[in-house]
Short mmCIF file of C-alpha atoms in Angstrom, two decimals:
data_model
loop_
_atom_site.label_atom_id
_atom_site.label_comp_id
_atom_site.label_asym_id
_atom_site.label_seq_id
_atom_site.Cartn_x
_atom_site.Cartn_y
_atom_site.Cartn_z
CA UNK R 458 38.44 39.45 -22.72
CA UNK R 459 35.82 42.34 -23.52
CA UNK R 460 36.24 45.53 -21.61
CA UNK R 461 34.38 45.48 -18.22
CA UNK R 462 31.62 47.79 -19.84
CA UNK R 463 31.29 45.54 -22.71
CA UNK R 464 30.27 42.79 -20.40
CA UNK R 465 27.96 43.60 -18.37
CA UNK R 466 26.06 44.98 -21.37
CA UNK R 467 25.98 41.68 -23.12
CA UNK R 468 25.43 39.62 -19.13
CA UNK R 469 22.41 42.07 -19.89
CA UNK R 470 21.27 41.30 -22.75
CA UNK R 471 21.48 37.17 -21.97
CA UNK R 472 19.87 37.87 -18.18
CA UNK R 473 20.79 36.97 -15.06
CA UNK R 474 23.93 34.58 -15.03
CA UNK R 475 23.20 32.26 -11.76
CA UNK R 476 23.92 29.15 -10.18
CA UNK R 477 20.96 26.96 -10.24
CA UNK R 478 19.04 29.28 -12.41
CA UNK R 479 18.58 30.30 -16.34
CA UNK R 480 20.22 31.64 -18.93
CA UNK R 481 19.36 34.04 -21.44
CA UNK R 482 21.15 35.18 -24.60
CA UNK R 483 19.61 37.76 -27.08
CA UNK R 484 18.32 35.87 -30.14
CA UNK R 485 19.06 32.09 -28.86
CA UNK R 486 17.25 29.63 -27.09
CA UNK R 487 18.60 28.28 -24.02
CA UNK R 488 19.16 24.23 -23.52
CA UNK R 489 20.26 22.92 -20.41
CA UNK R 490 23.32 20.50 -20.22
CA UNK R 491 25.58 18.81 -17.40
CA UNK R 492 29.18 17.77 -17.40
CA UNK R 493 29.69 16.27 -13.88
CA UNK R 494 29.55 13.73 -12.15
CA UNK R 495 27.78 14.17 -8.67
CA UNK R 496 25.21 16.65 -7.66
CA UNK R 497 26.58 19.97 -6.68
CA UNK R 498 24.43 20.03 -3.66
CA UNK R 499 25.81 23.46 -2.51
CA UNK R 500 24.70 25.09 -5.89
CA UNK R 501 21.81 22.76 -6.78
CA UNK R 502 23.72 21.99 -10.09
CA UNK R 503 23.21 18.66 -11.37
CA UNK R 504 24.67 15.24 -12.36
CA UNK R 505 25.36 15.45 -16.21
CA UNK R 506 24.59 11.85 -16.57
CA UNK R 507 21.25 13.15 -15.52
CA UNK R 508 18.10 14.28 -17.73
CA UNK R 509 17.69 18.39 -18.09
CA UNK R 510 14.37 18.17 -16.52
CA UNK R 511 16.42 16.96 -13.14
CA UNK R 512 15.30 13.21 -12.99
CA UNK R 513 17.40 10.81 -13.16
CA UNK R 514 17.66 8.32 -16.17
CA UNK R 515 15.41 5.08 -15.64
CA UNK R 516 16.90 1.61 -15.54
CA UNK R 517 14.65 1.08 -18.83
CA UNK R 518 15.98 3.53 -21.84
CA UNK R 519 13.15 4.71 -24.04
CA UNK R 520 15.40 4.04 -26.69
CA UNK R 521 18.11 1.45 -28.04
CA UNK R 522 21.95 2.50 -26.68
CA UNK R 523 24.12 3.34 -29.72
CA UNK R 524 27.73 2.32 -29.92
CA UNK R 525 30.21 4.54 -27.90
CA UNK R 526 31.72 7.02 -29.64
CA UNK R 527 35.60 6.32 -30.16
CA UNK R 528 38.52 8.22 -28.79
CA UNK R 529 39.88 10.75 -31.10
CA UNK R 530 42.98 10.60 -32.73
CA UNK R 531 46.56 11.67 -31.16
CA UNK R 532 47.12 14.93 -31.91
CA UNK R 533 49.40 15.80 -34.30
CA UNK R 534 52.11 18.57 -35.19
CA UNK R 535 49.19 20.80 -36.75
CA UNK R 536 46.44 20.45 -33.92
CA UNK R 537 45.61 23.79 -32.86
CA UNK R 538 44.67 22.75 -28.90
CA UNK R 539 44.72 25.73 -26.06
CA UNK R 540 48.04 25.10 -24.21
CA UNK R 541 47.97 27.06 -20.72
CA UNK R 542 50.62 28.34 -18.95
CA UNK R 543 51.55 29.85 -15.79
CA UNK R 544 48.13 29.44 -14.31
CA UNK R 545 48.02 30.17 -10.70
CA UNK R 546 46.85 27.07 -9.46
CA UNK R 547 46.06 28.38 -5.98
CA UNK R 548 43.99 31.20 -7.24
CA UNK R 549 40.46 29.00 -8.09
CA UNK R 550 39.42 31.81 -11.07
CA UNK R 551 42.69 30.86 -13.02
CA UNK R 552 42.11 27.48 -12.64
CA UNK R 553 38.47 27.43 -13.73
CA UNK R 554 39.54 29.89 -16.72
CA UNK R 555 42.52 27.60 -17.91
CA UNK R 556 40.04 24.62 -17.40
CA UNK R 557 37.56 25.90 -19.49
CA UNK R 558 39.78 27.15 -22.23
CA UNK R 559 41.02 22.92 -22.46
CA UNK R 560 37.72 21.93 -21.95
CA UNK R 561 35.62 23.90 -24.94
CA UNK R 562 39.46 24.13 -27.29
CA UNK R 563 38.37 21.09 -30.05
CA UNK R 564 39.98 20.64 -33.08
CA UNK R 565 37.80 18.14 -35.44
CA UNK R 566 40.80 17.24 -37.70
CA UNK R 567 42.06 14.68 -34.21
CA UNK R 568 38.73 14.97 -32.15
CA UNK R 569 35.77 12.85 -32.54
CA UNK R 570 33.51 14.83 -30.41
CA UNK R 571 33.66 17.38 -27.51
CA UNK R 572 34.48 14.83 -24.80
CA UNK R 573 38.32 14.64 -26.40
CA UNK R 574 39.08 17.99 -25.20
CA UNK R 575 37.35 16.93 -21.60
CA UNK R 576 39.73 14.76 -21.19
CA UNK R 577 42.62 17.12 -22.36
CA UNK R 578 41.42 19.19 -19.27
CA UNK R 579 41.88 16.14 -16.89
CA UNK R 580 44.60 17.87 -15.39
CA UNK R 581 42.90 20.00 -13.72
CA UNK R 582 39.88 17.45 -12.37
CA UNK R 583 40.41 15.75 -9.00
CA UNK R 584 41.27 12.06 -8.72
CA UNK R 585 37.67 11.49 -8.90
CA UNK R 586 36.63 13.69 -11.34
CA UNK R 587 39.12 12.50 -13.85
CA UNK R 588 38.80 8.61 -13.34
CA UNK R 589 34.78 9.19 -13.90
CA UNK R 590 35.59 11.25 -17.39
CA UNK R 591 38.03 8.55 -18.63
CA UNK R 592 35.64 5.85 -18.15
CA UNK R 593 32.73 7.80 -19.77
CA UNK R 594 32.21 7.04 -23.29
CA UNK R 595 29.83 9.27 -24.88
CA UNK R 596 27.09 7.87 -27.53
CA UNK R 597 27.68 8.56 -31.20
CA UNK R 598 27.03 11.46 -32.94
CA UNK R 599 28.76 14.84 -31.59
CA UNK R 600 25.78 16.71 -33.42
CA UNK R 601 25.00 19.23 -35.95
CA UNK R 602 27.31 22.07 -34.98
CA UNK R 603 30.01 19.56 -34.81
CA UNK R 604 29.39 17.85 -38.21
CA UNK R 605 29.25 21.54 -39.24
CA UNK R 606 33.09 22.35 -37.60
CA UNK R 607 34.33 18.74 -39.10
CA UNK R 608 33.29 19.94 -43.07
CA UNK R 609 35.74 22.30 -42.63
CA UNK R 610 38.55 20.34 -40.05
CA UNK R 611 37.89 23.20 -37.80
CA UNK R 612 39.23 23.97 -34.40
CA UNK R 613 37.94 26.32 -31.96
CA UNK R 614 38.96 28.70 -29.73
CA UNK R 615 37.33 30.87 -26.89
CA UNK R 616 37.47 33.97 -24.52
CA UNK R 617 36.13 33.11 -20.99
CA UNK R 618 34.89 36.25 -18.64
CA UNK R 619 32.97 35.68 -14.89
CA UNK R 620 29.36 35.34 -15.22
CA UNK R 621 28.59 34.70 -11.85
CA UNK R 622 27.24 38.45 -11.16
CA UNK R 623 28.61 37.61 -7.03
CA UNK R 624 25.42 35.11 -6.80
CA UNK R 625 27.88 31.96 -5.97
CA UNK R 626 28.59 31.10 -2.40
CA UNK R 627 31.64 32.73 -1.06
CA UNK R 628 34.50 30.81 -1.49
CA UNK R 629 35.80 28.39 1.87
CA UNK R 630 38.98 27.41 2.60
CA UNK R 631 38.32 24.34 0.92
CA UNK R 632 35.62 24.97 -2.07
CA UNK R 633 34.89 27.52 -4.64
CA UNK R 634 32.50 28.00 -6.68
CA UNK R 635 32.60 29.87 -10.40
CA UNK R 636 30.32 31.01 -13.16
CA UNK R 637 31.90 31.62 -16.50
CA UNK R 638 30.74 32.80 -20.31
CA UNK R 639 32.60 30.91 -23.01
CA UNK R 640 31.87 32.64 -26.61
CA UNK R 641 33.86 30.86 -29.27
CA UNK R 642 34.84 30.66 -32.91
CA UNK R 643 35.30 27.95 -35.02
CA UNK R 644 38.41 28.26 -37.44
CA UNK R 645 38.30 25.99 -40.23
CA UNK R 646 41.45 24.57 -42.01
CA UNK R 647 40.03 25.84 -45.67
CA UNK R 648 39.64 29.60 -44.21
CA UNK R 649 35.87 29.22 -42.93
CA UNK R 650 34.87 31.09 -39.51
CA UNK R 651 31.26 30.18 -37.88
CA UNK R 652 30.19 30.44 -34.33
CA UNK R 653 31.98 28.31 -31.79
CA UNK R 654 30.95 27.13 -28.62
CA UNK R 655 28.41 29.48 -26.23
CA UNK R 656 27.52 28.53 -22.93
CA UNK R 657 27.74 29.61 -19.45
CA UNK R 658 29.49 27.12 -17.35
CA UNK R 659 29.39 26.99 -13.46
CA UNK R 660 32.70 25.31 -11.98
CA UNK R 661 32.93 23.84 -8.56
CA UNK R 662 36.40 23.50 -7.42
CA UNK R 663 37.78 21.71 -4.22
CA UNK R 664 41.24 21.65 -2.42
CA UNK R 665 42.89 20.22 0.26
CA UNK R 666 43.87 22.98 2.49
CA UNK R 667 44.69 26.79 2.49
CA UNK R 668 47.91 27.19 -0.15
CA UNK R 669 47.32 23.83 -2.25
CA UNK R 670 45.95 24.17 -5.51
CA UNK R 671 42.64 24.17 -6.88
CA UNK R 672 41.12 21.54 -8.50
CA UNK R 673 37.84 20.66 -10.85
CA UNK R 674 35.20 18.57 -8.91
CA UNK R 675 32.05 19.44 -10.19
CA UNK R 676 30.96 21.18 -14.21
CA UNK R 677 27.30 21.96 -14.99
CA UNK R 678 27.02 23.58 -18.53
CA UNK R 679 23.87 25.93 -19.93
CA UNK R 680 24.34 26.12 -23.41
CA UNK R 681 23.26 28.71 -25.92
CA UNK R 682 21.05 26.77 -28.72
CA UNK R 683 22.30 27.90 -31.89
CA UNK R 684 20.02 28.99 -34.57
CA UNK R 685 19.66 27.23 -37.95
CA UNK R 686 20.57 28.89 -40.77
CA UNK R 687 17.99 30.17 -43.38
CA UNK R 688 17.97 28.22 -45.90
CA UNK R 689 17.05 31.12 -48.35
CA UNK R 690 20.56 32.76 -47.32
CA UNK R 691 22.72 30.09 -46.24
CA UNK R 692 23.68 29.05 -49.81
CA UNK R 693 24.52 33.03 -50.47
CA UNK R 694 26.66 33.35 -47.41
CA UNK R 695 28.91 29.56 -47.32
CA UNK R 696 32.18 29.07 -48.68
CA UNK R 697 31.16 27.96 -52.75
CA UNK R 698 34.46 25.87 -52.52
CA UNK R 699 33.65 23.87 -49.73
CA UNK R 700 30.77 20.98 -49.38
CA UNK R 701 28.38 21.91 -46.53
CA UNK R 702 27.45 18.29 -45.55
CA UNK R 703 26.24 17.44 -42.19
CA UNK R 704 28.07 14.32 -42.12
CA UNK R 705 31.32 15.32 -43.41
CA UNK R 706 34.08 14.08 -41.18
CA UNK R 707 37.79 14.62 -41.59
CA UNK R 708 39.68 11.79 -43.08
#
């Protein structure tokens, strides 16, 4: 975590972190996303099976379905997956924290896209939550960052700090709600480092009384667009050993 200075100089310099609201970070574009499953009526955070614009997908597609993407692999002894321990499960920050640490901790060499590492967080979802997750299969193609992490077999890793800036709703004894800035690094297998995941994510958590533990019922995501490289320095700054192509996938 940066020092408490250090991040309320960079919440500065993206904007206002809020529920419901926008985004800014210095130098990226901003592109709305959605992990959930329901609308997050307290917060006005919405359904990630949902378009960004806040309409709801039509029973025509403007386009063909593709194939679902497949399940990645089992890991193996050399995945490098966040592990949490000792979280606090009736405190609803360390849950949302450890959650979010799973949730954005991929390693390409097993994972096929982000999703895997979803579901690596499912123990932290409700009932609910977790059955709609396993059931979701996400269209192929994980994108051009991704293809970009799998060149290299790269895993990722992230610090999470509150981004909330006290806009949520105060916390009930049954709901919480919590804002959170994931800035990550990708670590590839060949020695390669590039720019990780970057979003804020806003966590709505849900438990059954006062003293049980907190769990994951709702996830909308904002995520930082990241900037393609330029072309007339890319080739300067990449690993010469290692093949840059977009659709380069681990074996």
């Amino acid at each position: 975590m940066r020092d408490a200075r250090g991040g309320r100089e960079e919440r500065a310099a993206r904007g206002s972190g809020r529920f419901g609201g926008v985004v800014r970070r210095a130098g990226v574009m901003v592109l709305a996303t959605v992990t959930g499953v329901a609308v997050l009526t307290a917060c006005g955070l919405e359904d990630h099976r949902e378009t960004v614009g806040g309409s709801t997908a039509t029973s025509e597609p403007p386009f063909t379905p593709k194939a679902p993407l497949p399940s990645g692999r089992s890991l193996g002894p050399d995945a490098r997956v966040p592990k949490p321990t000792g979280v606090d499960e009736t405190d609803a920050t360390a849950v949302a924290e450890a959650w979010t640490e799973v949730a954005y901790g991929h390693d390409t060499k097993y994972d096929t896209g982000p999703h895997d590492a979803v579901l690596r967080s499912a123990r932290w979802f409700t009932a609910a939550k977790a059955k709609a997750e396993r059931s979701y299969r996400p269209a192929s193609g994980a994108g051009e960052q991704w293809n970009s992490w799998a060149a290299h077999q790269a895993w990722t890793t992230v610090e999470v700090e509150p981004d909330d800036d006290g806009d949520a709703p105060s916390d009930s004894a049954r709901d919480a709600y919590r804002a959170l800035f994931v800035d990550g690094t990708a670590h590839g297998r060949d020695g390669w480092t590039g720019t990780g995941p970057q979003a804020t994510v806003y966590v709505k958590l849900v438990r059954s009384g006062k003293g049980e533990p907190w769990r994951v019922d709702e996830v909308r995501t904002v995520e930082a667009a990241i900037p393609t490289p330029d072309p007339s320095t890319s080739a300067a700054t990449a690993n010469p050993a290692t093949p840059l192509s977009p659709s380069a996938r681990p074996e």
